[in-house]
CSV table of C-alpha atoms in Angstrom, one decimal:
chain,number,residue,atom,x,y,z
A,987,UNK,CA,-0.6,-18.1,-26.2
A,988,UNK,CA,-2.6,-17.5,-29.0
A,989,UNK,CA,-1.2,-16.1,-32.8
A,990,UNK,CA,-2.3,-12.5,-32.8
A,991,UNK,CA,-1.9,-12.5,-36.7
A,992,UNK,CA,-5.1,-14.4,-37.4
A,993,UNK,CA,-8.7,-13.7,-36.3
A,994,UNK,CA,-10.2,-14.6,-32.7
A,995,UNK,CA,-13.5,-15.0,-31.8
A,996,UNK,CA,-14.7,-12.6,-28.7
A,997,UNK,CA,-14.1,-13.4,-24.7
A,998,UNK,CA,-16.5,-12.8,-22.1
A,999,UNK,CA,-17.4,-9.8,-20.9
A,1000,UNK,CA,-15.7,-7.6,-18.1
A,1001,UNK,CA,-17.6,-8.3,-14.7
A,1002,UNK,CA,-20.4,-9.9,-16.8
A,1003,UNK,CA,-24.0,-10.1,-14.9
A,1004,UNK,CA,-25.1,-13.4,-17.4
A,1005,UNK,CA,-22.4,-16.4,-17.1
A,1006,UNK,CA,-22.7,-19.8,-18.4
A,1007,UNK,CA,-25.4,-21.2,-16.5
A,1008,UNK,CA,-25.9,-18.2,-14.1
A,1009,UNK,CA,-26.3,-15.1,-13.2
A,1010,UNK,CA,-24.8,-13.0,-11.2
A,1011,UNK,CA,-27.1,-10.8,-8.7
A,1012,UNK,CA,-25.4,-9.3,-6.5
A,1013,UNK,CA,-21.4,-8.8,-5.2
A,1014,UNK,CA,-19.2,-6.9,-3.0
A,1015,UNK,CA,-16.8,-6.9,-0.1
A,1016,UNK,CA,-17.3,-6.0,3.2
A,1017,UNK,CA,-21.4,-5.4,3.7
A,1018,UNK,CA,-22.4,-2.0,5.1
A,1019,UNK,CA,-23.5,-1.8,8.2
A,1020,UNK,CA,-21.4,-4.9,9.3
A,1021,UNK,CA,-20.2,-4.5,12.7
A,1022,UNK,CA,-16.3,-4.4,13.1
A,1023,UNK,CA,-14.2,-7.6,13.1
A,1024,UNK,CA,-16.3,-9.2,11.9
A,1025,UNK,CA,-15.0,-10.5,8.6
A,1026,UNK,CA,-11.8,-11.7,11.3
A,1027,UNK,CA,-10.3,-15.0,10.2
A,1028,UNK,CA,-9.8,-17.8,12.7
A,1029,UNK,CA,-6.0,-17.2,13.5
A,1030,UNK,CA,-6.9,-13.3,14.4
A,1031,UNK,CA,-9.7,-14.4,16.4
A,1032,UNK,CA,-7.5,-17.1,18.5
A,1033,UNK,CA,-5.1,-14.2,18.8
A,1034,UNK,CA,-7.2,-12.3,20.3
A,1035,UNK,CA,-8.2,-15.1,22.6
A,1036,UNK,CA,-4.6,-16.2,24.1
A,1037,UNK,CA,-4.0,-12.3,24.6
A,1038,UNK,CA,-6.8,-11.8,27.1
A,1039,UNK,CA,-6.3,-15.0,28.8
A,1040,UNK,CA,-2.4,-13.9,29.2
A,1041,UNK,CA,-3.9,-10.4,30.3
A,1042,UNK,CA,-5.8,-12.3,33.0
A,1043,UNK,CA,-2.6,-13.9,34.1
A,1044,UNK,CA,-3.1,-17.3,32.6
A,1045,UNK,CA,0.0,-18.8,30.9
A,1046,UNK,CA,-0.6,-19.5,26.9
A,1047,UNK,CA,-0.5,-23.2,26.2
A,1048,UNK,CA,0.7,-22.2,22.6
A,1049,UNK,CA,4.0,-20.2,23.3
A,1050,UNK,CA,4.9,-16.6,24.7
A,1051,UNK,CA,4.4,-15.4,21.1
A,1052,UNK,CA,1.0,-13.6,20.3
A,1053,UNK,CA,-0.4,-13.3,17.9
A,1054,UNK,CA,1.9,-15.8,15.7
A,1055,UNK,CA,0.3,-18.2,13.8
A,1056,UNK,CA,-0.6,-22.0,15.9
A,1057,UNK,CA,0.6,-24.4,13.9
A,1058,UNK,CA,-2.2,-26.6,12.3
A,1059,UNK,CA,-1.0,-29.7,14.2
A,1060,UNK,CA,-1.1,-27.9,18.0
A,1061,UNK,CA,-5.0,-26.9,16.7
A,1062,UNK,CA,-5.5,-29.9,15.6
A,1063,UNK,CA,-3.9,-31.6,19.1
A,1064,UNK,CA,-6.1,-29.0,20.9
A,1065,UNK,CA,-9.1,-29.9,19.7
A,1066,UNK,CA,-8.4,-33.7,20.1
A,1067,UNK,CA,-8.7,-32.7,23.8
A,1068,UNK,CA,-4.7,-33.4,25.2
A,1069,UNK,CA,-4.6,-29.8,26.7
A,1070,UNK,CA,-7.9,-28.3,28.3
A,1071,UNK,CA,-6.6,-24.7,28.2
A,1072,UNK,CA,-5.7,-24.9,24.7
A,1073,UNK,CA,-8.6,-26.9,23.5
A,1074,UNK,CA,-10.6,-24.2,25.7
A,1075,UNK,CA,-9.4,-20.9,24.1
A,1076,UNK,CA,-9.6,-22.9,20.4
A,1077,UNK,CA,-13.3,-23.3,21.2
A,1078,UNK,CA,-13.5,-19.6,22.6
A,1079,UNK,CA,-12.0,-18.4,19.1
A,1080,UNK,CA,-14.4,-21.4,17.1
A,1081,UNK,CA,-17.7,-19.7,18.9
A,1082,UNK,CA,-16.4,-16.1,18.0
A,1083,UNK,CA,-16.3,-16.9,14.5
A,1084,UNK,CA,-19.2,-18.6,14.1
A,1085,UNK,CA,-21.5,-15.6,15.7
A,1086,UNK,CA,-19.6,-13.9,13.0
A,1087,UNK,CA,-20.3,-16.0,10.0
A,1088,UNK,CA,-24.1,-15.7,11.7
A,1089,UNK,CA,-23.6,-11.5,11.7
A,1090,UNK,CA,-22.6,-11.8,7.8
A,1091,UNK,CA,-25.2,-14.1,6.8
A,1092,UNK,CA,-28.0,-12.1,8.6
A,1093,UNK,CA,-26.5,-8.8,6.6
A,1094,UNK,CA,-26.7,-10.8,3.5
A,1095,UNK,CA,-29.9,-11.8,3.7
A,1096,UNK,CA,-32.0,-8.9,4.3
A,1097,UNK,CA,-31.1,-7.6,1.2
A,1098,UNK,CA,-33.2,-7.4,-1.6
A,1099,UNK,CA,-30.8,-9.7,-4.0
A,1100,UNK,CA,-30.5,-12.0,-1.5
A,1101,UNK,CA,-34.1,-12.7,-0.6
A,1102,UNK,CA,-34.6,-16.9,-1.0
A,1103,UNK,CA,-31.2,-17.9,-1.1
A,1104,UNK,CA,-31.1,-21.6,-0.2
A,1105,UNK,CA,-27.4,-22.2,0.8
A,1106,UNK,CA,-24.1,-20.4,1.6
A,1107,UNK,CA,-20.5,-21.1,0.9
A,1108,UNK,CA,-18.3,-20.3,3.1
A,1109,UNK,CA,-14.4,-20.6,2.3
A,1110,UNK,CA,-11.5,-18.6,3.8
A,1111,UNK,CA,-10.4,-17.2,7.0
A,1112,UNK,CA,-9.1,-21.4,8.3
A,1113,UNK,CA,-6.3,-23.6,7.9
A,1114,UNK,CA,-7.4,-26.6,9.6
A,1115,UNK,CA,-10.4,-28.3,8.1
A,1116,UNK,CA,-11.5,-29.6,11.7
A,1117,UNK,CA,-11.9,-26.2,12.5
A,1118,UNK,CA,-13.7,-24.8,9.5
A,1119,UNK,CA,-16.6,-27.7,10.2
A,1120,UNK,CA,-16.9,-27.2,13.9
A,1121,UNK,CA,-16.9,-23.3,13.0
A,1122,UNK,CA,-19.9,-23.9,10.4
A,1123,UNK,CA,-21.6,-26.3,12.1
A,1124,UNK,CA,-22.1,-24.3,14.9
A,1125,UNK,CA,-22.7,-21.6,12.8
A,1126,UNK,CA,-25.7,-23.5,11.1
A,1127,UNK,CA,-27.0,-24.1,14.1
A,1128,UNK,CA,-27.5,-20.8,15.2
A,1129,UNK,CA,-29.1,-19.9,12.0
A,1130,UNK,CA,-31.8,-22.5,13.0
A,1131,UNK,CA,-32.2,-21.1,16.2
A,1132,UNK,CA,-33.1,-17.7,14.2
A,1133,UNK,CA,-35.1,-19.4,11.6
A,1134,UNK,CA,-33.1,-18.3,8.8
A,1135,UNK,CA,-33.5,-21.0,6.6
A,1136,UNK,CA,-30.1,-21.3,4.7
A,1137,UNK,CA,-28.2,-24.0,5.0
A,1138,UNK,CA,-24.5,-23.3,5.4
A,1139,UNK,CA,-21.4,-25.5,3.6
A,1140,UNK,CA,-18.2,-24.9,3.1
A,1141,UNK,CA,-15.7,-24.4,0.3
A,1142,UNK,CA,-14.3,-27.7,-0.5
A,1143,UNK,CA,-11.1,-26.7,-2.6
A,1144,UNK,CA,-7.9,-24.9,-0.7
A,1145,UNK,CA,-8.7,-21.1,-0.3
A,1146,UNK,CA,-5.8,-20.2,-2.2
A,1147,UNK,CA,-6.6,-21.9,-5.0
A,1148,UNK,CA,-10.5,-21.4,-5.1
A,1149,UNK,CA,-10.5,-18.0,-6.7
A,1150,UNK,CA,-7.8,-19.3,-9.5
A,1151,UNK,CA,-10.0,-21.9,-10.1
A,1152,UNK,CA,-13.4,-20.3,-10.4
A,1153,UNK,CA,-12.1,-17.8,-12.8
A,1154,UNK,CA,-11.6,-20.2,-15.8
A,1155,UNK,CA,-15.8,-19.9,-15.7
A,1156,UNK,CA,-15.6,-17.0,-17.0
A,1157,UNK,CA,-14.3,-18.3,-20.2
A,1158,UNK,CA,-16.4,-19.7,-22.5
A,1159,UNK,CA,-16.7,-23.3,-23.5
A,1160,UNK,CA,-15.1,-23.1,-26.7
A,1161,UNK,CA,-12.2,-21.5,-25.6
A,1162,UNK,CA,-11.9,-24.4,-22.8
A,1163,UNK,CA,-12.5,-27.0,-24.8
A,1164,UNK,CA,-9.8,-26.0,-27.6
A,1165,UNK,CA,-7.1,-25.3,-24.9
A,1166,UNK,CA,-5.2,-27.6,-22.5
A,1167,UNK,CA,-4.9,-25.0,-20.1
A,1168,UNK,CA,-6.1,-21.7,-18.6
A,1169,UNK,CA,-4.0,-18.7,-17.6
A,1170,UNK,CA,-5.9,-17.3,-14.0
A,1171,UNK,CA,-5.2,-14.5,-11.4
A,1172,UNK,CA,-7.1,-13.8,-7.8
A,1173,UNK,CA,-5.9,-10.3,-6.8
A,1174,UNK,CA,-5.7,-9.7,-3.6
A,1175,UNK,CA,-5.0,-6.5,-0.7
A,1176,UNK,CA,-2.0,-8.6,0.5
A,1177,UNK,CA,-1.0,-10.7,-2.5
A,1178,UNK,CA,-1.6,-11.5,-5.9
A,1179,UNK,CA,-1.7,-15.0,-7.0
A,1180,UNK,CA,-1.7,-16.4,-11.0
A,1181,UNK,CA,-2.0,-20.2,-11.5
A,1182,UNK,CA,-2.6,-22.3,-15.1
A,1183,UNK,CA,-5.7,-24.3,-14.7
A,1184,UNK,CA,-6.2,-27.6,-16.3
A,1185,UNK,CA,-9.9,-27.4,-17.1
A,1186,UNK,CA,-9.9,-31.5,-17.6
A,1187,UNK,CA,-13.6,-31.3,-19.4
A,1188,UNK,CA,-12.8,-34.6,-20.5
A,1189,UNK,CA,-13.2,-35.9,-16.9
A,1190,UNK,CA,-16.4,-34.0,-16.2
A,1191,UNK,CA,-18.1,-30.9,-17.8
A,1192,UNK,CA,-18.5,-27.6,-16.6
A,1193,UNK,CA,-15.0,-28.1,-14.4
A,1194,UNK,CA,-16.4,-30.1,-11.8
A,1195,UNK,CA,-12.7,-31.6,-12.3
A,1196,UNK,CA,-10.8,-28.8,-13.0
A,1197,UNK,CA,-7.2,-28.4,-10.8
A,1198,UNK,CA,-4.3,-26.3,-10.7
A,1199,UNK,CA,-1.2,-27.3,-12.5
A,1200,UNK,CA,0.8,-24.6,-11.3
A,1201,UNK,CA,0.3,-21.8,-8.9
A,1202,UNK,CA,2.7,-18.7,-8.2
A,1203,UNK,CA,2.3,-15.7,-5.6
A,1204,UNK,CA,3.4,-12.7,-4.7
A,1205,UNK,CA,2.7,-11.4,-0.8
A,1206,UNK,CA,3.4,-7.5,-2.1
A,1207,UNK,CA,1.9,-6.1,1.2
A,1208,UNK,CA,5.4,-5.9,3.0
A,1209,UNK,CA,7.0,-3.8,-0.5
A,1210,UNK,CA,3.6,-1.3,-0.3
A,1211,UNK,CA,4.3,-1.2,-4.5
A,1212,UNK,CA,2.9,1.8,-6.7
A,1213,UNK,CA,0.7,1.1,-9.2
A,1214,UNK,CA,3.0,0.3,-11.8
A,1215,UNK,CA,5.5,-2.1,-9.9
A,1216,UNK,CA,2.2,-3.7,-8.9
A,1217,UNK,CA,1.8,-4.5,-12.5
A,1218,UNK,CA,4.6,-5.6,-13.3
A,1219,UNK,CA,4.7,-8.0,-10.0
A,1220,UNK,CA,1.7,-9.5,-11.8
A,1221,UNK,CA,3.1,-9.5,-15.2
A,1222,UNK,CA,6.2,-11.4,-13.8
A,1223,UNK,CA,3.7,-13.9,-12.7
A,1224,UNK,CA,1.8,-14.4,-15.6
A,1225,UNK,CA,5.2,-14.8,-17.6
A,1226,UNK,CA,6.5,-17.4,-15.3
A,1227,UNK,CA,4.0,-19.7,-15.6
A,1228,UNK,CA,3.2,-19.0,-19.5
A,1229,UNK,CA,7.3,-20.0,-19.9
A,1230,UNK,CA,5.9,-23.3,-17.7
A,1231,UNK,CA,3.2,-24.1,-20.2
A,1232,UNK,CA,5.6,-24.1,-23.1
A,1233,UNK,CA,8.0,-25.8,-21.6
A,1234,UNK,CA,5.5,-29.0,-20.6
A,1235,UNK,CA,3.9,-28.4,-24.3
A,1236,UNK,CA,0.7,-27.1,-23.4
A,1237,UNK,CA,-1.6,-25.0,-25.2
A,1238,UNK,CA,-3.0,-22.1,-23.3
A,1239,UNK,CA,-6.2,-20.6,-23.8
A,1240,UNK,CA,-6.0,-17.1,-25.8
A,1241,UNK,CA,-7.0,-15.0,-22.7
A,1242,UNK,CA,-6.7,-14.7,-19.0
A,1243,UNK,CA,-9.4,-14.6,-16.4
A,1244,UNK,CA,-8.7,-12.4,-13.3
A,1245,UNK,CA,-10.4,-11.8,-9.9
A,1246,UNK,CA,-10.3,-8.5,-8.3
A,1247,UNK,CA,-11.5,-7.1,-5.3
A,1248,UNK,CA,-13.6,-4.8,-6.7
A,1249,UNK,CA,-17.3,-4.4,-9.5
A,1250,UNK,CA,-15.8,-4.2,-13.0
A,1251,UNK,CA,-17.4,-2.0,-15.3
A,1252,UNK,CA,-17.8,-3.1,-19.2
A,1253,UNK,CA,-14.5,-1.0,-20.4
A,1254,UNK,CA,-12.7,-2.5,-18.0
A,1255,UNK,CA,-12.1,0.0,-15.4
A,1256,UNK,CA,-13.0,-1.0,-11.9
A,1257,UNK,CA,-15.3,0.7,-9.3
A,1258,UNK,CA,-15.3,0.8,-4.9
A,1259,UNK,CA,-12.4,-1.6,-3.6
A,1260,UNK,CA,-10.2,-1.3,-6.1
A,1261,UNK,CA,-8.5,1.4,-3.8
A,1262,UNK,CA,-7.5,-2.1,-1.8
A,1263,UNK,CA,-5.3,-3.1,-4.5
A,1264,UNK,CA,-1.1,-1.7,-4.5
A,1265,UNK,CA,-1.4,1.5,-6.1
A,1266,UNK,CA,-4.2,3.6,-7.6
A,1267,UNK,CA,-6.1,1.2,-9.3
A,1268,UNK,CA,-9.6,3.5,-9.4
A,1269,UNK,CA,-8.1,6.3,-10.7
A,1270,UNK,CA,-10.3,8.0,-13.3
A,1271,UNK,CA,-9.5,6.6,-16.8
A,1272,UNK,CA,-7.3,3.2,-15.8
A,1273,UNK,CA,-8.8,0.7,-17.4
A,1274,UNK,CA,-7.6,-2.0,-15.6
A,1275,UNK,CA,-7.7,-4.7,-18.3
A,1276,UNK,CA,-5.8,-3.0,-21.1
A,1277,UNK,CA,-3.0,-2.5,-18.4
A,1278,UNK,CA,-2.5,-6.2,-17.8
A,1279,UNK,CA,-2.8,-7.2,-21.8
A,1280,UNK,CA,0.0,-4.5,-22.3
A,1281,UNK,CA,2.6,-6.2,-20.0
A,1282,UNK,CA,2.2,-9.2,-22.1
A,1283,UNK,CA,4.3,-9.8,-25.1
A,1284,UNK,CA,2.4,-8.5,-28.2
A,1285,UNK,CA,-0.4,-8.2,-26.7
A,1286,UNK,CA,-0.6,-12.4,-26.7
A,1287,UNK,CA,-3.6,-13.1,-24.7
A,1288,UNK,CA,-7.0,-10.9,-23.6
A,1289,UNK,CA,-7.6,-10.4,-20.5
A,1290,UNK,CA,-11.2,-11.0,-18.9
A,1291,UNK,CA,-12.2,-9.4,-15.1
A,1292,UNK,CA,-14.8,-10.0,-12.3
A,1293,UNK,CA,-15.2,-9.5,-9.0
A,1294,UNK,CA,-12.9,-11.7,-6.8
A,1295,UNK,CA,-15.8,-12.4,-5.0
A,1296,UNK,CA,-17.6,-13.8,-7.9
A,1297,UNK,CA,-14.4,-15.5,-9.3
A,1298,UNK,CA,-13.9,-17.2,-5.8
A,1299,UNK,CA,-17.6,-18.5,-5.6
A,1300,UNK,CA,-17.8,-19.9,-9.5
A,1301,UNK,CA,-15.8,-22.7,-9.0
A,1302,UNK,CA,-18.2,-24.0,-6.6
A,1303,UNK,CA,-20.7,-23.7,-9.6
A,1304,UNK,CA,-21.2,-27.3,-10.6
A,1305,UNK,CA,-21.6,-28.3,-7.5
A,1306,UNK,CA,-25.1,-27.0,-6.3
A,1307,UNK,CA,-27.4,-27.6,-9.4
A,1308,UNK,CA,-29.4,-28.4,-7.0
A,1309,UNK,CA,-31.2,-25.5,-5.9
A,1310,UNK,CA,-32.4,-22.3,-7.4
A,1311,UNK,CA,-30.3,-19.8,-5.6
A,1312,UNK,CA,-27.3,-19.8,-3.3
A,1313,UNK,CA,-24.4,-17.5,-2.2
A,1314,UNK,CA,-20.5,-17.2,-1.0
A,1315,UNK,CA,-19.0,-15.7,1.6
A,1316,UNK,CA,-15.7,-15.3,1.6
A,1317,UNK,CA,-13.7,-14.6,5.1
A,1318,UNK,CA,-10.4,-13.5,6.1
A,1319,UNK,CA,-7.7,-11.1,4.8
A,1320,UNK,CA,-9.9,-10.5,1.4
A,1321,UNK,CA,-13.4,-10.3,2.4
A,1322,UNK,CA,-16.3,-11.0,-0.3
A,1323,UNK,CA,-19.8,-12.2,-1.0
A,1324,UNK,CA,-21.6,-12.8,-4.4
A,1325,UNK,CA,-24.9,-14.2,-5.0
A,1326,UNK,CA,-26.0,-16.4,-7.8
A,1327,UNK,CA,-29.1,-17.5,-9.5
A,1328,UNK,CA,-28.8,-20.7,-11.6
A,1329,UNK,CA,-30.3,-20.3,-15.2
A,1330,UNK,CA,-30.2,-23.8,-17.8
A,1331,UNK,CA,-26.6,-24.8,-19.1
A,1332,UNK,CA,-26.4,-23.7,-22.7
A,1333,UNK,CA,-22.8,-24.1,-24.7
């Protein structure tokens, strides 16, 4: 961490509308109006599935458990085409979720902010990548069929590390460039995960390479924490894998860049959604970012915030300089969706 004695130059901005290269305009987490279920991941979906055929007196090809989890390689085996039944109710669950991704987008694009968007990115909600393409394919397909001119791809880094990764944007250069590696956190309704970033602008700019190190999480749904033990869980966390950096000898960045699943205003206090987070997070006066930086030891490091939304979809940032304007979805268990213009690169 950084020496607190001598001067530092300022961080970014809390939930900051003008990032390098962008801007941010709009972001949120479920949309109004959205009918229900429909932000479902794949696994709830396929639950759903193997319940009704077992209601219908068909035997589950997956095990007398519902709704476990299927194991990635039984999906995968499923879709290779060894078991008709199971390869059927995969499909069932794959169609379901793309209609959905199709009832999102639609919602997404009537609104005002959204108007010309020229992609989506879609990440979460699967944990077998043969899924996630047949899901979006099909998915894009039905957007053609409705003429609604956005093409659809999909998050190419792991969904638990997207979010952790996207949040080192919010830094700026200087800090990245002077630091071996950056202190992140994606903050979840069911977990809280922190992870040190290696930036690696020496491989490519604008962390087109960047990769996580070391990742830590907490799943605190099960302990239903107050506010405070909530803090502390992340402060734990953050501690661990500071002690990490040390140890290996690397040079962290003098602040930490969070996601959260909720707008953040400039003091750092955080508007609708952060209700989803252990405790009471929204309660008036709790500035959200001055209670992280206090768990740390003497204060060592600021603490920047954004939308977890907008966190998850920057660190698809370098990859679509192509077009003008494009958007994220994010599925599952922590539902978002941010929209981004792109603006020149300046340092």
């Amino acid at each position: 961490m950084h020496d607190t004695s001598s001067p530092t130059l300022p961080v970014a901005s809390h939930g900051a509308a003008l990032l390098r290269g962008l801007r941010v305009e709009a972001s949120g987490n479920a949309l109004p109006g959205l009918p229900a279920g429909a932000d479902r991941d794949f696994d709830s979906i396929l639950a759903a599935w193997r319940l009704r055929h077992r209601r219908g007196g068909g035997r589950d090809p997956f095990g007398d458990i519902v709704p476990e989890a299927v194991e990635a390689e039984a999906l995968d085996q499923a879709l290779a085409g060894f078991a008709p039944v199971a390869a059927g109710l995969v499909q069932g669950a794959i169609e379901d979720v793309a209609h959905n991704l199709v009832k999102i987008i639609r919602a997404c694009l009537v609104r005002p902010e959204w108007q010309g968007t020229q992609r989506l990115v879609v990440g979460g909600g699967f944990r077998v990548a043969r899924i996630a393409e047949l899901a979006l394919a099909r998915a894009g397909v039905l957007l053609r069929a409705e003429s609604l001119g956005s093409a659809i791809a999909a998050i190419r880094h792991d969904p638990a590390e997207t979010g952790l990764l996207g949040a080192a944007r919010l830094l700026p250069l200087r800090l990245l460039e002077g630091s071996d590696a950056v202190l992140t956190a994606d903050l979840g309704r069911r977990s809280f995960r922190a992870g040190l970033v290696l930036p690696r602008l020496g491989v490519a700019p604008e962390l087109a390479a960047a990769c996580i190190w070391r990742m830590r999480a907490w799943v605190h749904v099960a302990e239903a924490p107050d506010r405070q033990r909530a803090l502390q869980g992340l402060g734990a966390l953050l501690g661990e894998l500071a002690g990490m950096a040390r140890d290996a000898g690397l040079s962290i960045a003098p602040a930490i860049a969070i996601g959260v699943p909720a707008p953040v205003a400039g003091d750092g206090t955080l508007g609708e959604g952060a209700e989803l987070l252990p405790g009471d997070w929204s309660a008036p006066g709790f500035r959200a970012a001055e209670a992280i930086e206090a768990l740390l030891p003497q204060r060592a490091a600021d603490v920047v915030l954004h939308h977890a939304a907008v966190t998850y979809g920057l660190s698809e940032a370098p990859f679509h300089r192509d077009i003008a304007r494009w958007g994220v979805l994010r599925i599952g268990a922590d539902p978002g969706h941010a929209r981004f213009t792109n603006l020149p690169l300046r340092r």
